[in-house]
Amino acid sequence: MKIKHLIALSAVAGICGQAAAQSAVDAYNLTPTELRGTARFVGMGGAFTSLGGDLSTLGQNPAGIGIYRRNEIGVSLNLSFRGYNTKASNSNETDNETKCAFDNVGYIGSISLPGTLKNFNWGASYSRINSFDRRSKGHMMPTNTSLSNYIASYTNGVPSGDILLTESYNPYAESSEDWLSILAYNTYMINNVGNDSQYAGLFQNGTDGDALYETHEWGYTDEYNIDFGGNISDIVYWGIGVGIIDMQYSREAVYSESMANAAVYDNRSDVITSGNAGFNLHNQQYISGTGANIKFGLILRPIDELRLGVAVHTPTWMHLNHGGIGEVNPYNYTPNGSNNTLSGNSQTDPFDYSSRLNSPWRFMVGASTVIGGRGILSVDYERVAYDAMSLKQENYNYFGSSFVSNDYANEDIKNYFRAANIIRIGAEYRVTPAFSVRAGYNYQQSAVKEDAVNGSLEIFTSGTNPAYTFNKDTQSISLGLGYRYKAWYIDATYQHVHQGATYHAYTNFNGSIAPTAEISNNFNNIVISTGLKF
């Protein structure tokens, strides 16, 4: 039950209610990466763990820098045509937008050396490794329960005086109660029944209801890499790198319900009666963060036609700043046979707190071969340990604050998520000494466990937004061209990405099924890279 998170928070002095709680869902949303980088890298599906020799390998396998024998400077532009489709029970909504960004800028320097260590190389790069830009909306009709009933189910046992907002008492600042419970009680989404610590939602026997939702997400994760590597006897290539992360994430979400024959509060007679009900729950959330990771890698070339690669990425140790606000605006309740409508709005205090996140470990291996002196075939496998993520929350005391393990959120991470697999396949054929063609395929397995996807588990979120979206598998195909003229090169790639997801308005509870929608995102990207090797 949600109350377990409230118990954990009450033990941390100075933290106000559930709005200050971290969630496993937030950790998962912030950590995945996309296949982005140079046009050659994307055109070959990102299968460069054993290949190296590309600016994007600074963020994948730092041993790839050891392949270089010359300096290189380059830049890559990504033009993304993003299409969003949402299928709910009573709608099929589409939306689209166009985004343009520099996905990669990098420089590599190389020094030739006498002896066993033939080259010592260094490099620095900027890469956009994830875009949070997404939109979805849907109309679910009919519903068989209400968000208000879910809130009432976990608010039971809390005295109403602890969550009633008055001129002299602010439960957001002065209690450790759940902020969504406070917001719902002060907008008559939940009402007392029986006594002052028992609550009922709006949905009852005979209620007809529908729901609408709309979510807009935007932001990015950028990585700045500094790598060092070398070449030992043209057989062993090694590298080590440090990645600096800068992340910005924003989300606006609206969830609305409209019901007939609902259990509404009649303020004239101070009773619960049947009537029409409607509310809009609006949430704004902002998360910014910085962090660092370390990457290690090796590439072996036992014979000229074969390369083997391995790389390990430590977790990114991130400091996150969270902010946002929730509001119900408006709410309207009209008893049957009456023209008296109880209406209004209410909002939470703004919330602002910090946390720590350790992203997943990443392990990758790859093999590539040269075919006929003109073709390359490369295959990668990567394992991402999403179930090993961890969160820390800020612990306030009289001497200041420190960060302590968020045991309940970390338990949720293990319950909701698993380690995920990534497969990358790439091919390149040199038609002439100057002209090459490329193709790639990339598959990323969803890290969400089946019990979490199908609603068998109760899913906890943070703040006053109970909605969550779980991604399904992601696949991409790419086709590319490359041209070389002396020291200058230009590459172009077309990439198609398909990603499915399931939206849940809130978690299933007590045998009641919450509204859901199926999301299909299709991105068509054009990546252009140019640079000099000198």
Short mmCIF file of C-alpha atoms in Angstrom, two decimals:
data_model
loop_
_atom_site.label_atom_id
_atom_site.label_comp_id
_atom_site.label_asym_id
_atom_site.label_seq_id
_atom_site.Cartn_x
_atom_site.Cartn_y
_atom_site.Cartn_z
CA MET A 1 0.00 0.00 0.00
CA LYS A 2 1.03 3.61 -0.47
CA ILE A 3 1.13 4.08 3.29
CA LYS A 4 4.46 2.26 3.45
CA HIS A 5 6.11 5.21 1.70
CA LEU A 6 4.50 7.64 4.12
CA ILE A 7 5.91 5.70 7.06
CA ALA A 8 9.36 5.94 5.53
CA LEU A 9 9.01 9.67 5.05
CA SER A 10 7.76 10.33 8.57
CA ALA A 11 11.09 9.03 9.81
CA VAL A 12 12.95 11.70 7.86
CA ALA A 13 12.57 14.96 9.71
CA GLY A 14 11.75 18.02 7.70
CA ILE A 15 10.34 16.26 4.62
CA CYS A 16 6.71 17.20 3.95
CA GLY A 17 4.55 14.33 2.80
CA GLN A 18 4.55 12.26 -0.33
CA ALA A 19 5.41 15.17 -2.63
CA ALA A 20 8.98 14.98 -1.37
CA ALA A 21 9.23 11.24 -1.98
CA GLN A 22 11.31 9.81 -4.77
CA SER A 23 9.92 7.00 -6.85
CA ALA A 24 11.33 4.08 -8.77
CA VAL A 25 9.27 5.26 -11.76
CA ASP A 26 11.13 8.60 -11.84
CA ALA A 27 14.48 6.79 -11.65
CA TYR A 28 13.57 4.62 -14.63
CA ASN A 29 12.25 7.51 -16.71
CA LEU A 30 15.49 9.45 -16.34
CA THR A 31 18.05 6.72 -17.11
CA PRO A 32 17.46 5.15 -20.58
CA THR A 33 19.55 6.30 -23.53
CA GLU A 34 18.74 6.51 -27.23
CA LEU A 35 20.76 5.52 -30.28
CA ARG A 36 22.19 8.92 -31.16
CA GLY A 37 25.59 10.14 -32.36
CA THR A 38 27.47 10.53 -35.62
CA ALA A 39 25.79 9.56 -38.88
CA ARG A 40 28.20 6.63 -39.35
CA PHE A 41 27.56 5.40 -35.81
CA VAL A 42 23.76 5.61 -36.18
CA GLY A 43 23.89 4.23 -39.72
CA MET A 44 25.52 1.04 -38.43
CA GLY A 45 23.06 0.62 -35.56
CA GLY A 46 25.62 1.73 -32.96
CA ALA A 47 27.52 -1.57 -33.28
CA PHE A 48 30.94 -0.05 -32.54
CA THR A 49 32.03 -1.81 -29.33
CA SER A 50 34.73 -3.68 -31.27
CA LEU A 51 35.17 -1.24 -34.19
CA GLY A 52 36.18 2.08 -32.68
CA GLY A 53 37.53 4.81 -34.91
CA ASP A 54 34.46 7.07 -34.56
CA LEU A 55 33.76 10.11 -32.40
CA SER A 56 30.69 8.43 -30.86
CA THR A 57 32.81 5.64 -29.39
CA LEU A 58 34.04 8.09 -26.74
CA GLY A 59 30.68 7.55 -25.07
CA GLN A 60 30.45 3.82 -25.81
CA ASN A 61 33.79 1.99 -25.71
CA PRO A 62 36.67 4.36 -24.90
CA ALA A 63 39.10 1.79 -26.34
CA GLY A 64 37.80 2.91 -29.73
CA ILE A 65 39.96 5.98 -29.38
CA GLY A 66 43.05 3.73 -29.56
CA ILE A 67 42.24 2.86 -33.18
CA TYR A 68 43.03 6.41 -34.30
CA ARG A 69 46.34 7.21 -35.99
CA ARG A 70 45.39 10.78 -36.95
CA ASN A 71 43.59 13.71 -35.40
CA GLU A 72 39.88 14.24 -36.06
CA ILE A 73 37.34 16.99 -35.49
CA GLY A 74 33.67 16.63 -36.39
CA VAL A 75 30.08 17.71 -35.78
CA SER A 76 26.72 15.96 -36.25
CA LEU A 77 23.23 17.38 -36.75
CA ASN A 78 19.99 15.45 -36.08
CA LEU A 79 16.70 16.48 -37.68
CA SER A 80 13.92 14.45 -36.02
CA PHE A 81 10.34 14.14 -37.26
CA ARG A 82 8.50 12.75 -34.25
CA GLY A 83 5.05 11.18 -34.49
CA TYR A 84 2.91 10.22 -31.49
CA ASN A 85 -0.16 7.97 -31.61
CA THR A 86 -2.36 7.05 -28.63
CA LYS A 87 -5.16 4.48 -28.67
CA ALA A 88 -7.52 4.64 -25.70
CA SER A 89 -10.89 2.97 -25.28
CA ASN A 90 -12.77 5.81 -26.95
CA SER A 91 -10.21 7.66 -29.06
CA ASN A 92 -7.28 7.44 -31.44
CA GLU A 93 -5.20 10.58 -31.07
CA THR A 94 -2.19 11.61 -33.15
CA ASP A 95 0.32 14.41 -32.74
CA ASN A 96 3.69 15.30 -34.22
CA GLU A 97 6.54 17.75 -33.91
CA THR A 98 9.91 18.42 -35.51
CA LYS A 99 13.09 18.79 -33.49
CA CYS A 100 16.60 19.75 -34.53
CA ALA A 101 19.72 19.37 -32.38
CA PHE A 102 23.47 18.95 -32.57
CA ASP A 103 23.86 15.36 -31.38
CA ASN A 104 27.63 15.16 -31.37
CA VAL A 105 30.67 17.46 -31.44
CA GLY A 106 34.08 15.99 -30.86
CA TYR A 107 37.84 16.19 -31.19
CA ILE A 108 40.49 13.47 -31.03
CA GLY A 109 44.22 14.02 -30.91
CA SER A 110 46.80 11.33 -31.68
CA ILE A 111 50.54 11.07 -31.04
CA SER A 112 52.67 8.40 -32.72
CA LEU A 113 55.24 6.79 -30.43
CA PRO A 114 58.18 4.48 -31.00
CA GLY A 115 58.14 1.05 -29.43
CA THR A 116 55.35 -1.20 -28.20
CA LEU A 117 52.95 1.65 -27.44
CA LYS A 118 52.43 2.84 -31.01
CA ASN A 119 49.92 5.63 -30.29
CA PHE A 120 48.68 7.62 -27.34
CA ASN A 121 45.38 9.35 -28.03
CA TRP A 122 43.03 11.69 -26.21
CA GLY A 123 39.65 13.14 -27.03
CA ALA A 124 36.73 15.20 -25.87
CA SER A 125 33.16 15.13 -27.09
CA TYR A 126 29.67 16.40 -26.48
CA SER A 127 26.77 14.00 -27.15
CA ARG A 128 23.03 14.19 -26.73
CA ILE A 129 22.22 10.71 -25.44
CA ASN A 130 18.50 11.08 -24.77
CA SER A 131 15.56 13.30 -25.67
CA PHE A 132 12.51 13.33 -23.39
CA ASP A 133 10.29 15.02 -26.00
CA ARG A 134 6.96 13.15 -26.06
CA ARG A 135 3.25 13.91 -26.19
CA SER A 136 0.20 11.75 -25.65
CA LYS A 137 -3.50 12.20 -24.98
CA GLY A 138 -6.56 9.99 -24.86
CA HIS A 139 -10.24 9.59 -23.96
CA MET A 140 -11.17 6.55 -21.83
CA MET A 141 -14.86 5.65 -21.72
CA PRO A 142 -16.46 4.14 -19.78
CA THR A 143 -14.43 3.87 -16.58
CA ASN A 144 -15.20 1.30 -13.90
CA THR A 145 -13.75 3.28 -11.02
CA SER A 146 -12.31 6.72 -10.22
CA LEU A 147 -9.00 8.19 -9.17
CA SER A 148 -10.88 9.54 -6.15
CA ASN A 149 -11.68 5.99 -5.02
CA TYR A 150 -8.01 5.05 -5.21
CA ILE A 151 -7.04 8.09 -3.11
CA ALA A 152 -9.78 7.27 -0.58
CA SER A 153 -8.52 3.68 -0.29
CA TYR A 154 -5.08 4.68 1.03
CA THR A 155 -6.25 7.78 2.94
CA ASN A 156 -8.48 5.70 5.21
CA GLY A 157 -7.24 5.91 8.79
CA VAL A 158 -5.94 9.48 8.49
CA PRO A 159 -7.92 11.96 10.65
CA SER A 160 -9.56 14.55 8.43
CA GLY A 161 -8.25 17.33 10.67
CA ASP A 162 -4.72 16.39 9.58
CA ILE A 163 -5.47 17.02 5.90
CA LEU A 164 -7.96 19.93 6.08
CA LEU A 165 -6.48 23.17 4.77
CA THR A 166 -7.55 26.18 6.87
CA GLU A 167 -6.44 29.77 7.34
CA SER A 168 -4.46 28.72 10.40
CA TYR A 169 -3.25 25.27 9.34
CA ASN A 170 -1.37 24.23 6.17
CA PRO A 171 -1.11 20.42 6.02
CA TYR A 172 1.33 20.63 3.08
CA ALA A 173 3.87 22.36 5.31
CA GLU A 174 2.83 21.18 8.77
CA SER A 175 2.07 17.47 8.33
CA SER A 176 3.68 14.39 6.83
CA GLU A 177 0.47 13.29 5.09
CA ASP A 178 0.22 12.44 1.41
CA TRP A 179 -0.17 15.59 -0.70
CA LEU A 180 -2.61 13.98 -3.11
CA SER A 181 -4.81 13.02 -0.14
CA ILE A 182 -4.71 16.63 1.06
CA LEU A 183 -5.51 17.99 -2.40
CA ALA A 184 -8.37 15.52 -2.93
CA TYR A 185 -9.97 16.15 0.47
CA ASN A 186 -9.92 19.93 0.03
CA THR A 187 -11.54 19.67 -3.42
CA TYR A 188 -14.25 17.17 -2.33
CA MET A 189 -12.85 14.36 -4.47
CA ILE A 190 -12.90 12.28 -1.28
CA ASN A 191 -15.33 12.80 1.59
CA ASN A 192 -15.81 11.47 5.10
CA VAL A 193 -18.17 8.54 5.60
CA GLY A 194 -18.93 7.04 8.98
CA ASN A 195 -16.26 8.93 10.93
CA ASP A 196 -13.56 11.54 10.42
CA SER A 197 -10.91 9.01 9.36
CA GLN A 198 -12.92 6.99 6.80
CA TYR A 199 -13.31 8.18 3.22
CA ALA A 200 -15.21 7.41 0.05
CA GLY A 201 -14.47 8.40 -3.52
CA LEU A 202 -16.90 9.65 -6.14
CA PHE A 203 -17.54 6.36 -7.97
CA GLN A 204 -20.38 4.21 -6.58
CA ASN A 205 -22.80 1.56 -7.84
CA GLY A 206 -24.66 3.01 -10.81
CA THR A 207 -22.05 5.64 -11.65
CA ASP A 208 -21.27 6.27 -15.33
CA GLY A 209 -17.92 7.91 -15.97
CA ASP A 210 -15.29 8.76 -18.52
CA ALA A 211 -11.76 10.14 -18.33
CA LEU A 212 -9.45 12.31 -20.40
CA TYR A 213 -5.72 12.74 -20.12
CA GLU A 214 -2.96 14.71 -21.81
CA THR A 215 0.76 14.56 -21.09
CA HIS A 216 3.58 16.67 -22.51
CA GLU A 217 7.21 15.83 -21.68
CA TRP A 218 10.33 17.61 -22.84
CA GLY A 219 14.01 17.86 -21.99
CA TYR A 220 17.31 16.13 -22.68
CA THR A 221 20.30 14.28 -21.28
CA ASP A 222 23.67 15.51 -22.53
CA GLU A 223 27.03 13.86 -21.90
CA TYR A 224 30.49 15.40 -22.08
CA ASN A 225 33.24 12.80 -22.44
CA ILE A 226 36.98 13.05 -21.89
CA ASP A 227 38.84 9.89 -22.99
CA PHE A 228 42.40 8.63 -23.10
CA GLY A 229 43.59 5.52 -24.92
CA GLY A 230 46.32 3.85 -26.87
CA ASN A 231 47.50 1.16 -29.26
CA ILE A 232 49.76 -1.66 -28.10
CA SER A 233 51.48 -3.44 -31.01
CA ASP A 234 48.40 -3.06 -33.24
CA ILE A 235 46.83 -5.91 -31.25
CA VAL A 236 45.49 -4.41 -28.03
CA TYR A 237 43.65 -1.08 -27.94
CA TRP A 238 42.72 0.33 -24.54
CA GLY A 239 40.80 3.30 -23.25
CA ILE A 240 39.41 4.96 -20.18
CA GLY A 241 36.96 7.84 -20.08
CA VAL A 242 35.04 10.12 -17.78
CA GLY A 243 31.50 11.18 -18.65
CA ILE A 244 29.87 14.33 -17.23
CA ILE A 245 26.06 14.33 -17.38
CA ASP A 246 23.73 17.33 -17.64
CA MET A 247 20.01 16.51 -17.53
CA GLN A 248 16.81 18.59 -17.75
CA TYR A 249 13.34 17.03 -17.62
CA SER A 250 9.88 18.67 -17.53
CA ARG A 251 6.38 17.25 -17.59
CA GLU A 252 2.91 18.74 -17.67
CA ALA A 253 0.05 16.31 -17.13
CA VAL A 254 -3.71 16.79 -17.01
CA TYR A 255 -6.13 14.07 -15.92
CA SER A 256 -9.90 14.73 -15.93
CA GLU A 257 -12.94 12.70 -14.93
CA SER A 258 -16.63 13.33 -15.57
CA MET A 259 -19.30 11.20 -13.87
CA ALA A 260 -23.07 10.92 -13.63
CA ASN A 261 -24.78 9.46 -10.53
CA ALA A 262 -21.59 9.89 -8.53
CA ALA A 263 -21.34 10.11 -4.73
CA VAL A 264 -21.02 13.89 -4.36
CA TYR A 265 -20.98 16.18 -1.36
CA ASP A 266 -24.03 18.45 -0.92
CA ASN A 267 -22.78 21.49 0.98
CA ARG A 268 -26.33 22.74 1.71
CA SER A 269 -27.29 19.76 3.85
CA ASP A 270 -23.80 18.44 4.67
CA VAL A 271 -24.54 14.95 3.28
CA ILE A 272 -23.24 12.64 0.55
CA THR A 273 -25.81 12.23 -2.22
CA SER A 274 -25.96 11.25 -5.89
CA GLY A 275 -25.16 13.78 -8.57
CA ASN A 276 -22.87 14.84 -11.38
CA ALA A 277 -19.14 15.19 -10.71
CA GLY A 278 -16.14 16.46 -12.61
CA PHE A 279 -12.56 17.51 -11.87
CA ASN A 280 -9.27 18.33 -13.62
CA LEU A 281 -6.04 17.29 -11.94
CA HIS A 282 -3.12 19.31 -13.32
CA ASN A 283 0.51 18.54 -12.44
CA GLN A 284 3.77 20.24 -13.33
CA GLN A 285 7.08 18.52 -12.57
CA TYR A 286 10.66 19.62 -13.16
CA ILE A 287 13.84 17.63 -12.55
CA SER A 288 17.37 18.80 -13.26
CA GLY A 289 20.53 16.92 -12.52
CA THR A 290 24.26 16.59 -12.96
CA GLY A 291 26.47 13.58 -12.54
CA ALA A 292 29.56 11.66 -13.59
CA ASN A 293 30.52 8.15 -14.66
CA ILE A 294 33.66 6.24 -15.64
CA LYS A 295 34.07 4.01 -18.68
CA PHE A 296 36.66 1.28 -19.32
CA GLY A 297 37.25 -0.62 -22.54
CA LEU A 298 39.47 -2.98 -24.53
CA ILE A 299 39.58 -3.96 -28.21
CA LEU A 300 41.61 -6.97 -29.36
CA ARG A 301 42.70 -7.63 -32.94
CA PRO A 302 44.16 -11.16 -32.93
CA ILE A 303 44.14 -11.22 -36.76
CA ASP A 304 43.59 -8.46 -39.30
CA GLU A 305 40.08 -9.68 -40.17
CA LEU A 306 38.71 -9.88 -36.61
CA ARG A 307 38.17 -7.46 -33.73
CA LEU A 308 36.75 -8.22 -30.30
CA GLY A 309 35.63 -5.52 -27.88
CA VAL A 310 34.46 -5.18 -24.31
CA ALA A 311 33.43 -2.13 -22.27
CA VAL A 312 32.07 -1.40 -18.80
CA HIS A 313 30.26 1.77 -17.68
CA THR A 314 29.93 2.49 -13.99
CA PRO A 315 26.64 3.97 -12.78
CA THR A 316 26.25 7.68 -13.30
CA TRP A 317 26.29 9.16 -9.82
CA MET A 318 23.72 11.94 -10.09
CA HIS A 319 22.51 14.79 -7.91
CA LEU A 320 18.91 15.69 -8.76
CA ASN A 321 16.82 18.76 -7.97
CA HIS A 322 13.05 18.24 -8.02
CA GLY A 323 10.32 20.87 -8.25
CA GLY A 324 6.70 21.23 -9.21
CA ILE A 325 3.13 21.84 -8.17
CA GLY A 326 -0.23 20.10 -8.32
CA GLU A 327 -3.72 21.57 -8.55
CA VAL A 328 -7.34 20.62 -9.08
CA ASN A 329 -8.82 23.30 -11.32
CA PRO A 330 -11.74 23.24 -11.54
CA TYR A 331 -13.94 20.80 -9.63
CA ASN A 332 -17.73 20.76 -10.00
CA TYR A 333 -20.31 18.71 -8.07
CA THR A 334 -24.07 19.05 -8.65
CA PRO A 335 -26.58 16.94 -6.63
CA ASN A 336 -29.34 15.34 -8.70
CA GLY A 337 -32.44 17.52 -8.94
CA SER A 338 -30.55 20.62 -7.85
CA ASN A 339 -29.12 23.69 -9.53
CA ASN A 340 -26.67 24.18 -6.65
CA THR A 341 -23.15 23.39 -7.91
CA LEU A 342 -20.24 23.11 -5.52
CA SER A 343 -17.26 24.33 -7.51
CA GLY A 344 -13.82 25.77 -7.00
CA ASN A 345 -10.13 24.96 -7.23
CA SER A 346 -7.15 24.32 -4.99
CA GLN A 347 -3.43 23.81 -5.38
CA THR A 348 -0.58 22.40 -3.39
CA ASP A 349 2.38 24.33 -2.11
CA PRO A 350 5.24 24.25 -4.63
CA PHE A 351 7.64 21.44 -3.77
CA ASP A 352 11.41 21.64 -4.02
CA TYR A 353 13.84 18.99 -2.81
CA SER A 354 17.03 17.15 -3.76
CA SER A 355 17.91 13.49 -4.15
CA ARG A 356 20.68 11.21 -5.38
CA LEU A 357 20.39 8.58 -8.13
CA ASN A 358 22.81 5.88 -9.21
CA SER A 359 21.93 4.87 -12.77
CA PRO A 360 22.43 1.28 -14.03
CA TRP A 361 25.75 -0.44 -14.63
CA ARG A 362 26.27 -1.13 -18.34
CA PHE A 363 28.26 -4.06 -19.77
CA MET A 364 28.88 -4.58 -23.49
CA VAL A 365 30.76 -6.94 -25.78
CA GLY A 366 31.16 -6.91 -29.53
CA ALA A 367 32.75 -8.64 -32.49
CA SER A 368 33.42 -7.39 -36.00
CA THR A 369 34.99 -8.76 -39.13
CA VAL A 370 36.36 -7.41 -42.39
CA ILE A 371 34.95 -9.12 -45.47
CA GLY A 372 36.91 -9.05 -48.69
CA GLY A 373 38.84 -5.99 -47.66
CA ARG A 374 35.84 -3.75 -48.46
CA GLY A 375 33.03 -4.80 -46.15
CA ILE A 376 32.54 -4.69 -42.37
CA LEU A 377 30.02 -6.66 -40.32
CA SER A 378 29.71 -5.85 -36.62
CA VAL A 379 27.52 -7.23 -33.80
CA ASP A 380 27.16 -5.93 -30.21
CA TYR A 381 25.45 -7.17 -27.09
CA GLU A 382 24.82 -4.92 -24.08
CA ARG A 383 23.37 -5.68 -20.65
CA VAL A 384 21.90 -2.77 -18.64
CA ALA A 385 21.30 -3.50 -14.94
CA TYR A 386 18.18 -1.39 -14.33
CA ASP A 387 17.30 -3.52 -11.30
CA ALA A 388 20.55 -2.35 -9.65
CA MET A 389 19.66 1.36 -9.72
CA SER A 390 19.53 3.01 -6.31
CA LEU A 391 18.06 6.18 -4.80
CA LYS A 392 18.98 8.29 -1.80
CA GLN A 393 16.79 10.88 -0.12
CA GLU A 394 17.82 13.99 1.78
CA ASN A 395 17.75 13.57 5.54
CA TYR A 396 17.34 16.82 7.51
CA ASN A 397 18.41 17.26 11.12
CA TYR A 398 19.49 20.00 13.47
CA PHE A 399 23.03 19.94 12.07
CA GLY A 400 22.06 20.24 8.41
CA SER A 401 21.29 17.47 5.94
CA SER A 402 22.76 14.33 4.44
CA PHE A 403 21.62 11.69 1.96
CA VAL A 404 20.44 8.29 3.17
CA SER A 405 19.23 5.22 1.30
CA ASN A 406 15.59 5.31 0.22
CA ASP A 407 14.92 1.68 1.08
CA TYR A 408 11.29 1.60 -0.03
CA ALA A 409 11.97 3.16 -3.43
CA ASN A 410 14.93 0.84 -3.92
CA GLU A 411 12.68 -2.11 -3.10
CA ASP A 412 10.25 -0.86 -5.76
CA ILE A 413 13.10 -0.71 -8.28
CA LYS A 414 13.77 -4.40 -7.78
CA ASN A 415 10.04 -5.22 -7.91
CA TYR A 416 9.27 -3.24 -11.08
CA PHE A 417 12.40 -3.57 -13.19
CA ARG A 418 14.86 -6.13 -14.51
CA ALA A 419 18.16 -6.04 -16.37
CA ALA A 420 17.56 -5.34 -20.06
CA ASN A 421 19.35 -6.50 -23.21
CA ILE A 422 20.41 -4.43 -26.22
CA ILE A 423 21.40 -5.93 -29.59
CA ARG A 424 23.18 -3.86 -32.23
CA ILE A 425 24.01 -5.03 -35.76
CA GLY A 426 25.83 -2.93 -38.35
CA ALA A 427 27.29 -3.32 -41.82
CA GLU A 428 29.35 -1.11 -44.10
CA TYR A 429 30.50 -1.66 -47.68
CA ARG A 430 33.03 0.53 -49.45
CA VAL A 431 31.76 0.82 -53.01
CA THR A 432 34.74 2.93 -54.05
CA PRO A 433 37.68 4.28 -52.05
CA ALA A 434 35.64 7.45 -51.47
CA PHE A 435 32.04 6.19 -51.25
CA SER A 436 30.46 3.82 -48.66
CA VAL A 437 26.99 2.49 -47.92
CA ARG A 438 25.78 1.39 -44.47
CA ALA A 439 22.90 -0.34 -42.73
CA GLY A 440 22.06 -1.01 -39.08
CA TYR A 441 19.55 -2.53 -36.70
CA ASN A 442 19.14 -1.78 -32.99
CA TYR A 443 16.90 -3.57 -30.48
CA GLN A 444 16.42 -2.41 -26.89
CA GLN A 445 14.43 -4.65 -24.57
CA SER A 446 12.04 -3.08 -22.09
CA ALA A 447 13.32 -3.20 -18.52
CA VAL A 448 9.81 -3.34 -17.00
CA LYS A 449 8.74 -6.63 -15.45
CA GLU A 450 5.53 -8.21 -16.72
CA ASP A 451 3.77 -7.94 -13.34
CA ALA A 452 4.35 -4.18 -13.37
CA VAL A 453 3.16 -3.79 -16.97
CA ASN A 454 -0.06 -5.79 -16.58
CA GLY A 455 -1.14 -4.11 -13.35
CA SER A 456 -0.54 -7.01 -10.98
CA LEU A 457 1.65 -4.79 -8.79
CA GLU A 458 0.69 -1.59 -7.04
CA ILE A 459 2.85 1.16 -8.56
CA PHE A 460 3.97 4.09 -6.41
CA THR A 461 4.70 7.51 -7.91
CA SER A 462 5.93 10.80 -6.49
CA GLY A 463 4.19 14.12 -6.01
CA THR A 464 0.49 14.47 -6.83
CA ASN A 465 0.64 12.79 -10.25
CA PRO A 466 -0.41 9.14 -9.90
CA ALA A 467 -0.01 8.45 -13.64
CA TYR A 468 2.90 6.52 -15.10
CA THR A 469 3.99 5.23 -18.50
CA PHE A 470 6.00 2.05 -19.03
CA ASN A 471 7.92 1.68 -22.29
CA LYS A 472 7.86 -1.49 -24.35
CA ASP A 473 10.71 -2.74 -26.56
CA THR A 474 12.34 -0.20 -28.88
CA GLN A 475 13.56 -1.04 -32.38
CA SER A 476 15.31 1.03 -35.03
CA ILE A 477 16.59 0.50 -38.55
CA SER A 478 18.98 2.78 -40.37
CA LEU A 479 20.49 3.31 -43.82
CA GLY A 480 23.45 5.55 -44.47
CA LEU A 481 25.92 6.91 -46.99
CA GLY A 482 29.46 8.16 -46.56
CA TYR A 483 31.82 10.18 -48.75
CA ARG A 484 35.52 10.92 -48.25
CA TYR A 485 37.64 13.48 -50.06
CA LYS A 486 41.22 13.69 -48.82
CA ALA A 487 40.98 14.85 -45.15
CA TRP A 488 37.29 15.83 -45.34
CA TYR A 489 34.31 13.53 -44.89
CA ILE A 490 30.54 13.85 -44.89
CA ASP A 491 28.05 11.17 -43.82
CA ALA A 492 24.26 11.02 -43.93
CA THR A 493 21.88 8.52 -42.32
CA TYR A 494 18.15 7.92 -42.25
CA GLN A 495 16.91 6.24 -39.05
CA HIS A 496 13.42 4.97 -38.21
CA VAL A 497 12.66 4.32 -34.53
CA HIS A 498 9.54 2.60 -33.19
CA GLN A 499 8.72 2.56 -29.49
CA GLY A 500 5.54 1.34 -27.82
CA ALA A 501 4.35 2.17 -24.31
CA THR A 502 1.36 1.80 -21.99
CA TYR A 503 -0.09 4.75 -20.10
CA HIS A 504 -1.72 4.09 -16.71
CA ALA A 505 -3.85 6.88 -15.21
CA TYR A 506 -3.08 5.43 -11.77
CA THR A 507 -2.33 2.04 -10.30
CA ASN A 508 -4.85 -0.79 -10.08
CA PHE A 509 -6.18 -1.19 -6.53
CA ASN A 510 -8.49 -3.49 -4.57
CA GLY A 511 -9.53 -5.35 -7.71
CA SER A 512 -10.37 -2.14 -9.60
CA ILE A 513 -8.78 -1.57 -13.00
CA ALA A 514 -7.49 1.94 -13.71
CA PRO A 515 -7.87 3.51 -17.19
CA THR A 516 -5.04 2.78 -19.63
CA ALA A 517 -4.01 3.76 -23.15
CA GLU A 518 -1.63 2.23 -25.69
CA ILE A 519 1.04 4.54 -27.09
CA SER A 520 2.98 4.13 -30.33
CA ASN A 521 5.83 6.55 -31.02
CA ASN A 522 7.53 6.65 -34.43
CA PHE A 523 10.55 8.86 -35.04
CA ASN A 524 12.11 9.46 -38.45
CA ASN A 525 15.56 10.97 -38.04
CA ILE A 526 18.03 12.38 -40.52
CA VAL A 527 21.58 12.60 -39.19
CA ILE A 528 24.32 14.49 -41.04
CA SER A 529 27.95 14.52 -39.92
CA THR A 530 30.97 16.27 -41.31
CA GLY A 531 34.55 16.64 -40.19
CA LEU A 532 38.26 16.50 -40.90
CA LYS A 533 40.88 13.81 -40.26
CA PHE A 534 44.36 15.29 -40.31
#
